[in-house]
Coordinates of C-alpha atoms in Angstrom, one line a residue:
M14 CA 0.0 0.0 0.0
D15 CA 1.2 3.6 -0.6
A16 CA 1.1 6.4 1.9
Q17 CA -2.6 7.1 1.2
G18 CA -3.7 3.5 1.5
R19 CA -3.8 2.8 -2.3
G20 CA -1.9 0.0 -4.1
R21 CA 1.5 0.9 -5.4
A22 CA 1.5 2.3 -8.8
G23 CA 4.2 0.9 -11.0
G24 CA 5.8 -0.8 -8.0
I25 CA 7.0 2.4 -6.5
D26 CA 7.9 2.2 -2.8
P27 CA 6.2 5.1 -1.0
A28 CA 9.3 5.6 1.1
D29 CA 11.1 6.5 -2.2
Q30 CA 8.7 9.4 -2.7
W31 CA 9.8 11.5 0.3
V32 CA 11.4 14.6 -1.0
Y33 CA 13.4 17.2 1.0
D34 CA 12.4 20.8 0.4
P35 CA 15.4 23.0 1.3
K36 CA 13.1 26.1 1.4
T37 CA 10.9 24.7 4.2
G38 CA 13.4 22.4 5.8
S39 CA 10.8 19.7 5.6
Y40 CA 10.2 16.3 3.9
E41 CA 7.3 16.1 1.5
L42 CA 5.7 13.0 0.0
R43 CA 5.2 13.5 -3.8
L44 CA 3.1 10.7 -5.2
D45 CA 3.3 11.7 -8.9
H46 CA 6.0 14.0 -10.0
A47 CA 5.1 13.6 -13.7
D48 CA 1.7 15.1 -13.2
G49 CA 3.0 17.9 -11.0
A50 CA 0.9 16.7 -8.1
G51 CA 1.4 18.3 -4.7
P52 CA 2.7 16.6 -1.7
A53 CA 0.6 14.1 0.1
P54 CA 0.2 13.5 3.8
G55 CA 2.7 11.1 5.5
P56 CA 2.1 7.4 5.9
G57 CA -1.1 6.6 7.7
S58 CA -2.0 10.2 8.3
S59 CA -5.2 12.0 7.7
P60 CA -5.2 14.4 4.7
S61 CA -3.7 17.0 6.9
A62 CA 0.1 16.9 7.5
I63 CA 1.5 14.8 10.3
T64 CA 2.3 16.8 13.4
E65 CA 5.1 15.8 15.7
P66 CA 3.8 15.2 19.2
G67 CA 4.1 18.2 21.4
S68 CA 4.6 20.6 18.5
S69 CA 2.3 23.0 16.8
A70 CA 3.8 22.7 13.3
S71 CA 4.0 19.8 10.9
S72 CA 7.3 18.0 10.3
F73 CA 6.1 17.3 6.8
A74 CA 4.5 20.6 5.8
P75 CA 2.7 20.7 2.4
S76 CA 4.2 23.2 -0.2
S77 CA 2.4 25.3 -2.7
K78 CA 1.1 23.6 -5.8
A79 CA 3.6 22.5 -8.4
S80 CA 3.7 24.1 -11.8
S81 CA 2.3 22.2 -14.8
G82 CA 4.6 20.3 -17.1
A83 CA 4.3 23.1 -19.7
A84 CA 5.2 25.8 -17.2
A85 CA 8.1 23.7 -16.0
R86 CA 10.0 24.2 -19.3
P87 CA 11.6 27.4 -20.5
K88 CA 9.5 29.0 -23.3
A89 CA 10.9 29.0 -26.8
A90 CA 11.9 32.4 -28.1
P91 CA 11.0 33.6 -31.6
G92 CA 13.1 31.9 -34.3
G93 CA 13.1 28.6 -32.5
R94 CA 15.6 29.6 -29.9
R95 CA 14.9 28.6 -26.3
E96 CA 15.3 31.3 -23.8
V97 CA 17.9 30.6 -21.2
P98 CA 16.8 31.4 -17.7
G99 CA 18.8 34.0 -15.7
P100 CA 21.2 33.1 -13.0
R101 CA 19.8 31.4 -9.8
A102 CA 19.0 33.8 -7.0
T103 CA 21.6 32.1 -4.8
G104 CA 24.3 33.2 -7.3
R105 CA 25.7 29.7 -7.9
R106 CA 27.2 29.1 -11.3
G107 CA 25.4 27.1 -13.9
S108 CA 22.2 27.0 -11.8
P109 CA 18.7 27.9 -13.3
A110 CA 16.6 30.7 -12.0
A111 CA 14.7 30.2 -8.8
K112 CA 11.6 29.3 -10.8
P113 CA 11.2 28.4 -14.5
G114 CA 9.9 31.4 -16.4
A115 CA 11.4 33.8 -13.9
A116 CA 14.0 35.2 -16.4
A117 CA 13.4 38.7 -17.8
G118 CA 10.9 38.5 -20.7
G119 CA 9.8 34.9 -19.8
K120 CA 6.2 34.2 -18.9
A121 CA 5.3 31.4 -16.4
G122 CA 2.6 29.1 -17.5
T123 CA 1.1 28.9 -14.0
K124 CA 1.3 31.1 -11.0
T125 CA 3.6 29.6 -8.4
G126 CA 2.7 31.8 -5.4
S127 CA 4.6 34.3 -3.4
R128 CA 7.8 32.3 -3.3
A129 CA 8.1 32.3 -7.0
A130 CA 7.4 36.0 -7.2
A131 CA 10.1 36.7 -4.6
A132 CA 12.5 34.6 -6.6
K133 CA 11.6 36.5 -9.8
A134 CA 12.2 39.8 -8.1
A135 CA 15.5 38.6 -6.7
A136 CA 16.6 37.5 -10.1
A137 CA 15.6 40.8 -11.7
T138 CA 17.5 42.9 -9.2
G139 CA 20.5 40.5 -9.0
R140 CA 20.3 40.4 -5.2
R141 CA 21.0 37.1 -3.5
K142 CA 18.3 35.2 -1.8
P143 CA 19.1 34.7 1.9
K144 CA 20.3 31.2 2.7
P145 CA 17.5 29.2 4.4
K146 CA 18.0 28.7 8.1
K147 CA 18.3 25.2 9.4
S148 CA 14.7 24.1 10.2
T149 CA 13.7 23.2 13.7
K150 CA 11.3 20.8 12.2
K151 CA 14.1 19.0 10.5
K152 CA 16.0 18.7 13.7
V153 CA 12.9 17.2 15.4
L154 CA 12.7 14.6 12.6
L155 CA 16.4 13.7 13.1
W156 CA 16.0 13.4 16.8
T157 CA 13.0 11.2 16.6
G158 CA 13.8 9.1 13.5
G159 CA 15.5 6.3 15.3
T160 CA 18.0 8.2 17.4
L161 CA 18.2 5.5 20.0
A162 CA 17.9 1.8 19.1
F163 CA 18.1 -1.2 21.4
V164 CA 19.0 -4.3 19.4
L165 CA 19.1 -7.6 21.3
V166 CA 18.9 -11.2 20.5
G167 CA 17.7 -14.1 21.2
G168 CA 16.7 -11.3 19.4
S169 CA 15.4 -7.9 20.1
L170 CA 15.6 -4.3 19.2
G171 CA 13.5 -1.2 19.3
A172 CA 13.4 2.0 17.3
Y173 CA 11.3 5.1 17.6
L174 CA 9.7 6.9 14.6
L175 CA 7.2 9.7 14.1
Y176 CA 4.6 8.1 11.9
E177 CA 1.3 7.6 13.8
H178 CA 0.1 4.7 11.7
F179 CA 2.8 2.5 13.4
N180 CA 0.8 2.7 16.6
N181 CA -1.3 -0.3 15.5
N182 CA 1.9 -2.4 15.1
L183 CA 2.8 -2.0 18.8
N184 CA 1.9 -4.7 21.3
K185 CA 1.5 -3.6 24.9
V186 CA 1.6 -5.5 28.2
D187 CA 0.2 -4.0 31.4
V188 CA 2.8 -4.9 34.1
G189 CA 1.0 -3.0 36.9
I190 CA 3.4 -0.1 36.7
N191 CA 2.6 2.8 34.5
N192 CA 5.6 5.3 34.4
G193 CA 5.4 8.3 32.2
A194 CA 7.4 8.2 28.9
V195 CA 9.8 10.9 30.2
T196 CA 11.2 11.4 33.7
K197 CA 13.5 14.0 35.2
G198 CA 15.5 11.4 37.0
P199 CA 17.7 8.5 35.7
V200 CA 16.1 6.1 33.3
N201 CA 16.4 2.3 33.3
I202 CA 15.0 0.5 30.2
L203 CA 14.8 -3.3 30.4
V204 CA 15.4 -4.8 26.9
I205 CA 14.4 -8.4 26.5
G206 CA 15.2 -10.6 23.5
T207 CA 12.8 -13.6 23.6
D208 CA 13.5 -16.9 22.0
K209 CA 9.8 -17.4 21.2
R210 CA 9.4 -19.6 18.1
D211 CA 6.0 -18.7 16.8
G212 CA 5.0 -15.7 14.8
E213 CA 6.3 -14.3 11.5
G214 CA 9.9 -15.0 10.8
N215 CA 10.6 -16.9 14.0
A216 CA 10.0 -20.5 12.8
G217 CA 12.9 -22.9 12.4
Y218 CA 14.9 -21.7 15.4
G219 CA 15.4 -24.0 18.4
D220 CA 12.5 -25.8 20.1
E221 CA 9.3 -25.3 18.1
G222 CA 6.4 -24.2 20.2
S223 CA 8.6 -22.7 23.0
V224 CA 6.7 -20.1 25.0
G225 CA 9.7 -17.9 24.9
H226 CA 12.1 -17.1 27.7
A227 CA 14.4 -14.1 28.5
D228 CA 17.0 -15.4 26.2
T229 CA 18.9 -12.1 26.1
T230 CA 18.4 -9.4 28.7
L231 CA 19.9 -6.0 28.9
L232 CA 19.3 -3.2 31.4
F233 CA 20.0 0.2 29.7
H234 CA 20.7 2.8 32.4
V235 CA 20.8 6.5 31.4
S236 CA 22.1 9.0 34.0
E237 CA 20.0 11.7 35.4
D238 CA 21.9 14.4 33.5
R239 CA 21.8 12.3 30.3
S240 CA 25.6 12.6 30.1
N241 CA 26.3 8.8 30.0
A242 CA 24.7 5.4 29.7
T243 CA 25.6 1.9 30.9
A244 CA 24.0 -1.2 29.4
L245 CA 24.2 -4.3 31.7
S246 CA 23.9 -7.7 30.0
I247 CA 22.4 -10.3 32.3
P248 CA 23.5 -13.9 31.5
R249 CA 20.4 -16.1 30.8
D250 CA 22.0 -19.1 32.7
M251 CA 22.7 -17.2 35.9
I252 CA 21.1 -18.9 38.9
T253 CA 19.0 -16.4 40.9
D254 CA 15.7 -16.0 42.8
I255 CA 12.6 -14.9 40.9
P256 CA 10.1 -13.0 43.2
E257 CA 6.4 -13.5 43.2
C258 CA 4.7 -11.4 40.5
A259 CA 1.3 -10.5 39.3
T260 CA 0.2 -10.9 35.7
K261 CA -2.8 -9.5 33.9
K262 CA -4.6 -11.3 31.1
D263 CA -8.2 -10.8 29.8
G264 CA -8.9 -8.4 32.5
K265 CA -8.0 -10.8 35.3
T266 CA -5.0 -10.6 37.6
K267 CA -3.1 -13.8 38.5
S268 CA -0.4 -14.1 41.1
I269 CA 2.6 -16.2 40.0
P270 CA 4.6 -17.8 42.9
G271 CA 8.3 -17.0 43.1
S272 CA 11.1 -19.5 42.5
K273 CA 14.5 -19.9 44.3
G274 CA 17.7 -21.0 42.7
V275 CA 16.6 -21.1 39.1
R276 CA 17.9 -19.8 35.8
F277 CA 17.3 -16.1 35.2
N278 CA 15.7 -16.8 31.8
E279 CA 12.8 -18.5 33.6
S280 CA 11.7 -15.1 34.7
L281 CA 9.8 -14.9 31.4
G282 CA 7.5 -17.6 29.9
Q283 CA 7.9 -20.2 32.6
E284 CA 4.7 -20.6 34.8
E285 CA 3.0 -18.0 32.5
R286 CA 5.3 -15.2 33.7
D287 CA 5.1 -12.0 31.6
P288 CA 7.8 -9.2 31.2
G289 CA 6.6 -7.7 34.5
C290 CA 8.2 -10.7 36.2
T291 CA 11.5 -10.2 34.5
W292 CA 11.2 -6.5 35.5
R293 CA 10.8 -7.3 39.2
T294 CA 13.6 -9.9 39.0
V295 CA 16.0 -7.3 37.6
E296 CA 15.1 -4.8 40.3
Q297 CA 15.7 -7.3 43.0
L298 CA 19.0 -8.3 41.5
T299 CA 20.5 -4.9 40.8
G300 CA 18.8 -2.5 43.2
L301 CA 17.8 -0.3 40.2
K302 CA 14.3 0.8 39.6
V303 CA 13.1 -0.2 36.1
T304 CA 11.3 2.6 34.2
H305 CA 10.2 0.8 31.0
F306 CA 10.6 -2.4 29.1
M307 CA 10.9 -3.4 25.4
M308 CA 10.7 -7.0 24.2
A309 CA 11.2 -8.3 20.6
D310 CA 11.8 -11.6 18.9
F311 CA 14.1 -13.2 16.3
N312 CA 12.5 -11.5 13.3
A313 CA 13.2 -8.0 14.7
V314 CA 17.0 -8.5 14.2
K315 CA 16.6 -9.7 10.7
K316 CA 14.3 -6.8 9.7
M317 CA 16.1 -4.0 11.5
S318 CA 19.5 -4.9 10.3
S319 CA 18.3 -4.9 6.7
A320 CA 16.4 -1.6 7.3
V321 CA 19.6 0.2 8.1
G322 CA 21.5 -1.3 5.2
G323 CA 23.5 -3.7 7.2
V324 CA 25.6 -3.7 10.4
E325 CA 29.4 -3.9 10.3
V326 CA 31.0 -6.6 12.5
C327 CA 34.6 -7.9 12.8
L328 CA 35.9 -11.4 13.3
A329 CA 39.5 -12.3 14.3
K330 CA 39.1 -15.7 12.8
D331 CA 37.0 -17.7 10.4
I332 CA 33.6 -18.9 11.8
N333 CA 31.6 -21.9 10.6
D334 CA 28.9 -22.7 13.1
P335 CA 26.5 -25.3 11.8
K336 CA 24.1 -24.7 14.8
S337 CA 23.6 -21.0 14.2
H338 CA 24.3 -21.3 10.4
L339 CA 26.9 -18.5 10.6
K340 CA 29.7 -18.9 8.1
L341 CA 32.0 -15.8 7.8
S342 CA 35.6 -15.4 7.0
K343 CA 38.1 -13.5 9.2
G344 CA 37.9 -9.7 8.8
R345 CA 35.1 -7.1 8.6
H346 CA 31.7 -7.8 7.1
K347 CA 28.4 -5.8 6.8
I348 CA 25.7 -8.3 7.7
E349 CA 21.9 -8.2 7.6
G350 CA 18.9 -10.5 7.7
E351 CA 19.6 -14.1 8.4
D352 CA 23.4 -13.5 8.7
A353 CA 22.8 -10.8 11.4
L354 CA 20.5 -13.2 13.4
A355 CA 23.1 -16.0 13.1
F356 CA 25.8 -13.6 14.3
V357 CA 24.1 -12.7 17.5
R358 CA 23.0 -16.3 18.2
T359 CA 26.3 -18.0 17.6
R360 CA 28.5 -19.3 20.4
H361 CA 30.0 -22.6 19.4
S362 CA 32.8 -21.1 17.3
V363 CA 34.0 -18.3 19.6
G364 CA 35.8 -18.2 22.9
F365 CA 34.8 -21.0 25.2
E366 CA 31.5 -21.6 23.4
S367 CA 29.5 -20.2 26.3
D368 CA 26.6 -17.8 26.6
L369 CA 29.1 -15.3 28.0
D370 CA 31.0 -15.4 24.7
R371 CA 27.8 -14.9 22.8
I372 CA 27.1 -11.8 24.9
K373 CA 30.4 -10.3 23.6
L374 CA 29.2 -10.8 20.0
Q375 CA 25.8 -9.2 20.9
Q376 CA 27.5 -6.2 22.5
Q377 CA 29.7 -5.7 19.4
F378 CA 26.6 -5.9 17.2
L379 CA 24.7 -3.5 19.4
S380 CA 27.4 -0.9 19.4
S381 CA 27.7 -1.1 15.6
M382 CA 23.9 -0.9 15.2
I383 CA 23.7 2.2 17.4
R384 CA 26.5 3.9 15.4
E385 CA 24.6 3.1 12.2
M386 CA 21.4 4.4 13.7
K387 CA 23.1 7.7 14.8
S388 CA 24.8 8.2 11.4
D389 CA 23.9 11.0 9.1
D390 CA 23.2 8.4 6.4
T391 CA 20.3 7.1 8.5
F392 CA 19.0 10.4 9.8
T393 CA 18.7 12.0 6.4
N394 CA 17.3 9.0 4.6
P395 CA 13.4 9.0 4.7
K396 CA 13.3 5.5 3.2
K397 CA 15.5 4.1 6.0
L398 CA 13.4 5.9 8.7
Y399 CA 10.2 4.5 7.3
N400 CA 11.6 0.9 7.1
L401 CA 13.1 1.2 10.6
G402 CA 9.8 2.2 12.1
D403 CA 7.8 -0.5 10.2
A404 CA 10.3 -3.3 11.1
A405 CA 10.7 -2.2 14.8
T406 CA 7.0 -1.6 15.7
K407 CA 5.9 -4.9 14.1
S408 CA 8.3 -6.8 16.3
L409 CA 8.1 -4.7 19.5
T410 CA 6.1 -5.3 22.7
V411 CA 6.3 -2.5 25.4
D412 CA 4.8 -1.5 28.7
S413 CA 1.7 0.8 28.7
G414 CA 3.8 3.8 29.7
I415 CA 5.3 3.9 26.2
G416 CA 2.5 2.2 24.4
S417 CA 2.2 4.7 21.5
V418 CA 4.6 6.0 18.9
S419 CA 4.2 9.5 20.3
D420 CA 5.4 8.2 23.8
L421 CA 8.3 6.4 22.2
T422 CA 9.2 9.5 20.3
R423 CA 9.3 11.6 23.4
L424 CA 11.5 9.0 25.2
A425 CA 13.9 8.8 22.2
K426 CA 14.2 12.6 22.0
D427 CA 15.0 12.7 25.7
L428 CA 17.6 9.9 25.7
S429 CA 19.2 11.0 22.4
R430 CA 21.2 13.6 24.4
V431 CA 23.6 10.8 25.4
N432 CA 26.9 11.0 23.5
L433 CA 27.9 7.8 21.7
K434 CA 31.3 8.0 23.3
N435 CA 29.8 7.8 26.8
I436 CA 27.8 4.6 26.2
T437 CA 29.3 1.5 27.7
F438 CA 28.2 -2.2 27.5
A439 CA 29.1 -4.4 30.4
T440 CA 28.3 -7.9 31.5
V441 CA 27.1 -8.6 35.0
P442 CA 30.0 -10.4 36.7
V443 CA 29.5 -14.1 37.3
V444 CA 31.5 -17.2 38.1
D445 CA 30.9 -20.9 37.3
N446 CA 28.3 -22.5 39.6
P447 CA 30.3 -24.3 42.3
A448 CA 27.4 -26.7 42.9
E449 CA 27.8 -28.4 39.5
G450 CA 31.2 -30.0 39.7
P451 CA 33.6 -30.1 36.7
H452 CA 31.0 -29.7 34.0
H453 CA 29.4 -26.3 34.4
K454 CA 26.1 -25.4 32.7
T455 CA 25.1 -22.4 34.8
V456 CA 26.8 -19.5 36.6
V457 CA 26.2 -17.5 39.8
L458 CA 26.6 -13.8 40.6
D459 CA 30.1 -12.7 41.5
K460 CA 29.0 -10.5 44.4
A461 CA 32.5 -9.1 45.1
K462 CA 32.6 -7.5 41.6
A463 CA 28.9 -7.1 40.9
E464 CA 28.0 -5.0 44.0
P465 CA 30.6 -2.2 43.2
L466 CA 29.4 -2.2 39.6
F467 CA 25.7 -2.0 40.6
A468 CA 26.6 0.9 43.0
M469 CA 28.3 2.8 40.2
V470 CA 25.3 2.5 38.0
R471 CA 22.9 3.4 40.8
Q472 CA 25.0 6.6 41.5
D473 CA 25.3 7.5 37.8
V474 CA 29.1 6.9 37.7
S475 CA 30.1 6.5 34.1
L476 CA 32.1 3.4 33.1
T477 CA 33.6 5.3 30.2
E478 CA 36.9 7.1 30.6
V479 CA 36.0 10.8 30.3
K480 CA 38.2 13.6 28.8
E481 CA 40.4 15.5 31.1
K482 CA 38.2 18.7 30.9
E483 CA 35.1 16.8 31.8
K484 CA 36.9 15.0 34.5
K485 CA 38.0 18.3 36.1
Q486 CA 34.4 19.6 35.9
Q487 CA 33.1 16.5 37.6
E488 CA 35.8 16.7 40.3
Q489 CA 34.9 20.3 41.0
A490 CA 31.2 19.4 41.3
D491 CA 32.0 16.5 43.6
A492 CA 34.2 18.6 45.8
K493 CA 31.4 21.3 46.2
Q494 CA 28.9 18.6 47.2
A495 CA 31.4 16.9 49.6
A496 CA 31.9 20.2 51.3
L497 CA 28.3 20.0 52.6
L498 CA 29.5 17.3 55.0
Q499 CA 32.3 19.5 56.3
G500 CA 31.6 21.5 59.5
P501 CA 30.0 21.3 62.9
R502 CA 27.1 18.9 63.8
S503 CA 24.0 19.8 65.9
A504 CA 23.1 17.9 69.0
P505 CA 20.8 15.0 68.2
A506 CA 17.9 16.5 70.1
A507 CA 18.2 19.7 68.0
V508 CA 17.6 17.9 64.7
R509 CA 14.1 18.5 63.3
V510 CA 13.2 16.3 60.3
K511 CA 10.1 15.0 58.6
V512 CA 10.5 11.5 57.1
L513 CA 8.7 10.6 53.9
N514 CA 8.4 7.1 52.5
G515 CA 9.4 6.7 48.8
S516 CA 11.1 3.3 49.3
G517 CA 8.1 1.3 48.0
R518 CA 8.2 -0.7 51.3
M519 CA 5.2 -0.3 53.6
G520 CA 6.1 1.1 57.0
A521 CA 9.6 2.2 56.2
A522 CA 9.2 5.8 57.3
Q523 CA 7.8 4.8 60.7
E524 CA 10.5 2.2 61.1
A525 CA 13.2 4.9 60.5
V526 CA 11.5 7.4 62.8
S527 CA 11.2 4.9 65.7
W528 CA 14.9 3.9 65.3
M529 CA 16.1 7.6 65.2
Q530 CA 14.0 8.5 68.3
N531 CA 14.7 5.5 70.4
S532 CA 18.3 4.6 69.4
K533 CA 19.9 7.9 68.2
G534 CA 18.2 10.6 70.3
L535 CA 16.6 12.4 67.3
V536 CA 13.4 13.0 69.3
R537 CA 12.1 15.7 67.0
S538 CA 11.8 13.4 64.0
S539 CA 8.3 12.7 62.6
N540 CA 6.6 10.5 60.1
G541 CA 5.3 12.5 57.1
G542 CA 3.7 9.6 55.3
N543 CA 4.2 8.7 51.7
A544 CA 6.4 10.7 49.3
S545 CA 4.7 13.1 46.9
G546 CA 2.2 11.3 44.7
G547 CA 2.9 8.0 46.5
K548 CA 5.6 7.2 44.0
K549 CA 8.6 5.0 44.6
V550 CA 12.0 6.9 44.2
D551 CA 15.4 5.4 43.6
K552 CA 17.6 7.5 46.0
T553 CA 17.2 8.8 49.5
V554 CA 17.4 12.6 49.6
L555 CA 17.7 15.1 52.5
E556 CA 16.4 18.6 51.7
F557 CA 17.4 21.5 53.9
A558 CA 18.1 25.2 54.0
P559 CA 21.7 26.7 54.6
A560 CA 20.7 27.5 58.2
Q561 CA 20.0 23.8 58.8
A562 CA 23.4 22.6 57.6
D563 CA 24.5 21.6 61.1
Q564 CA 21.4 19.5 61.5
A565 CA 21.8 18.0 58.1
R566 CA 25.4 16.8 58.8
R567 CA 24.2 15.1 62.0
L568 CA 21.4 13.3 60.3
A569 CA 23.8 12.3 57.4
D570 CA 26.0 10.7 60.0
V571 CA 23.1 8.9 61.7
M572 CA 21.6 7.6 58.4
G573 CA 24.8 6.8 56.6
L574 CA 24.0 9.3 53.8
S575 CA 26.7 10.2 51.2
A576 CA 27.2 13.8 50.1
D577 CA 25.2 13.1 46.9
A578 CA 22.1 12.6 49.1
L579 CA 22.2 16.2 50.4
K580 CA 20.1 18.8 48.6
Q581 CA 20.7 22.3 50.0
S582 CA 18.2 25.0 49.0
S583 CA 19.0 28.7 48.6
A584 CA 16.2 29.7 51.0
T585 CA 17.2 32.5 53.3
T586 CA 14.5 31.4 55.8
A587 CA 14.7 27.9 57.0
P588 CA 11.5 25.8 57.2
A589 CA 10.4 24.4 60.5
E590 CA 12.0 21.0 59.7
M591 CA 14.1 19.3 57.1
T592 CA 12.6 16.7 54.7
L593 CA 14.2 13.2 54.4
T594 CA 12.7 11.2 51.6
L595 CA 13.5 7.5 51.8
G596 CA 14.3 5.8 48.5
S597 CA 14.5 2.2 47.4
D598 CA 18.2 2.3 48.6
F599 CA 16.8 2.4 52.2
K600 CA 17.0 -1.3 53.3
A601 CA 16.5 -1.1 57.1
A602 CA 16.9 1.2 60.0
G603 CA 20.5 1.2 61.2
T604 CA 21.9 0.1 57.8
P605 CA 23.8 2.8 56.0
V606 CA 21.7 4.1 53.1
H607 CA 24.5 4.9 50.7
V608 CA 27.5 2.7 49.9
E609 CA 30.0 5.0 48.1
A610 CA 30.5 3.8 44.6
P611 CA 34.1 3.3 43.4
A612 CA 35.4 5.9 40.9
K613 CA 36.3 3.2 38.4
A614 CA 34.8 -0.2 37.6
P615 CA 36.7 -3.4 38.4
E616 CA 39.4 -3.8 35.8
D617 CA 38.5 -7.3 34.7
I618 CA 34.8 -7.0 34.1
Q619 CA 33.8 -7.6 30.5
R620 CA 32.8 -4.4 28.7
V621 CA 32.6 -2.7 25.3
E622 CA 32.5 1.0 24.5
A623 CA 29.9 1.9 21.9
D624 CA 32.1 4.1 19.8
D625 CA 34.9 1.5 19.6
K626 CA 35.1 0.4 16.0
N627 CA 38.1 -1.8 16.4
I628 CA 36.5 -4.7 18.3
C629 CA 36.9 -8.1 16.6
A630 CA 35.4 -11.3 18.0
K631 CA 37.9 -14.1 18.8

């Protein structure tokens, strides 16, 4: 079907008919250039132009009517000579006038509107037409046209595009948590690649009829200031505990019992668990609050890799894996479709033939895909943008908070601020399961390495080495914050604080107040109930005025708060009491809230930086 729901004429792909108009800075869909037809609305739109969510102007604004075929040609002068149009208003050599027929003495066959008249006047006076400014609408299109892609397998990937008709492609799952598309704080997106075997393009891989498990899982963390991102790959064969979770189906809620000491991939599919169960398992494992989830299947990788024109990968040796059907020679290759899927599924010809080795391939593929998605070649190619949106939304399942293309667009625009050089992929540290003897099939969490890594992510510490200038700026900011803990402390009885519960755990505020009053002498502490809106927050925060700094330092000592937890206002008059909002990092009264994250990640954790083009699989 073409962009207006009609069959393709002459086999023309509607994505080929998007034309960039430098005068408006917009893309227009011209369905029939030969007839001089004007631009049509974008795919799936009403006859009016598509409007980018949150804006008042169209990203694909219609232009004035095109001139007829007769008017588009210079008129023949007497004697059979064809009049040559005057110089283009921009003054470039060899260019025609701004509009056919605009040369002196020439007559246009059809009026072309005020722009043509302006061009004619400019040509007559010889003045140059001002260079069009870069359109804000074009920038919006670039931001939202697949700026951020998450590409995972077993296989999964997501992309965000503007076209509203993709809404019907999206599948949604209500996981009982409905976060807004955009948040002011850090963002944690759970990306799940399921090995589900039914559905278009998924047949022929593995066990036919499989319900689909969390075959590949990645938690994509974006810092609060959007300066950096860390993607944590979670091994599917890691032994962990899966908490009890509720699922919704056909309007009914069902509680699924938890399981102890099972593979992580059983958090999805097994016992009718939905992505909400994987969501809660990841939160329990990492201490990070998940904001949204995206889930896709095998077919997504094939379609998306083809939509961007292939993804470049590198091999340090020849690979011939009969199980994944990957056969590639040593060196660099641009792969798509079945080859791309085989690449991210293979493990028997690399490393120690384990799932951990396969994760390294996936991270290389992901990094390359993101580079391709962020490239100018993709941003400025309407056909690629159209194909990306179509492929992604047909394969994508999301939570209800981002269950529309407009929501996905807002999220993509927000997260696109992260610089490629500050995106790092890392694998959650694990060791062979000691309970299995010499032949290991599963792994367990390496807590000594994992906990510092999780703490870094929770506290927005980048795993990427930053430039010296950025490092100094961060050090200065850290020093300023740390200074809040330097100075005198009030007596415990002089500390006045209201405690709010944003931990997500019932009774946490009263538990903290009772402990502070009875064990620490903070007798003027009080329970303020739930945090604003009753929402769960990630980090514990203490808000106070400069005049209350002595009290704040005493409370920080008592609660085990780091400098990052202190939020000093500029108020000249102090409120009656400080406000302490407990976050999900509050575990129990008497347990320090913040464990200071290391400045650098452990040296031997497996990681890949997204802008590194020199990675080759061994």
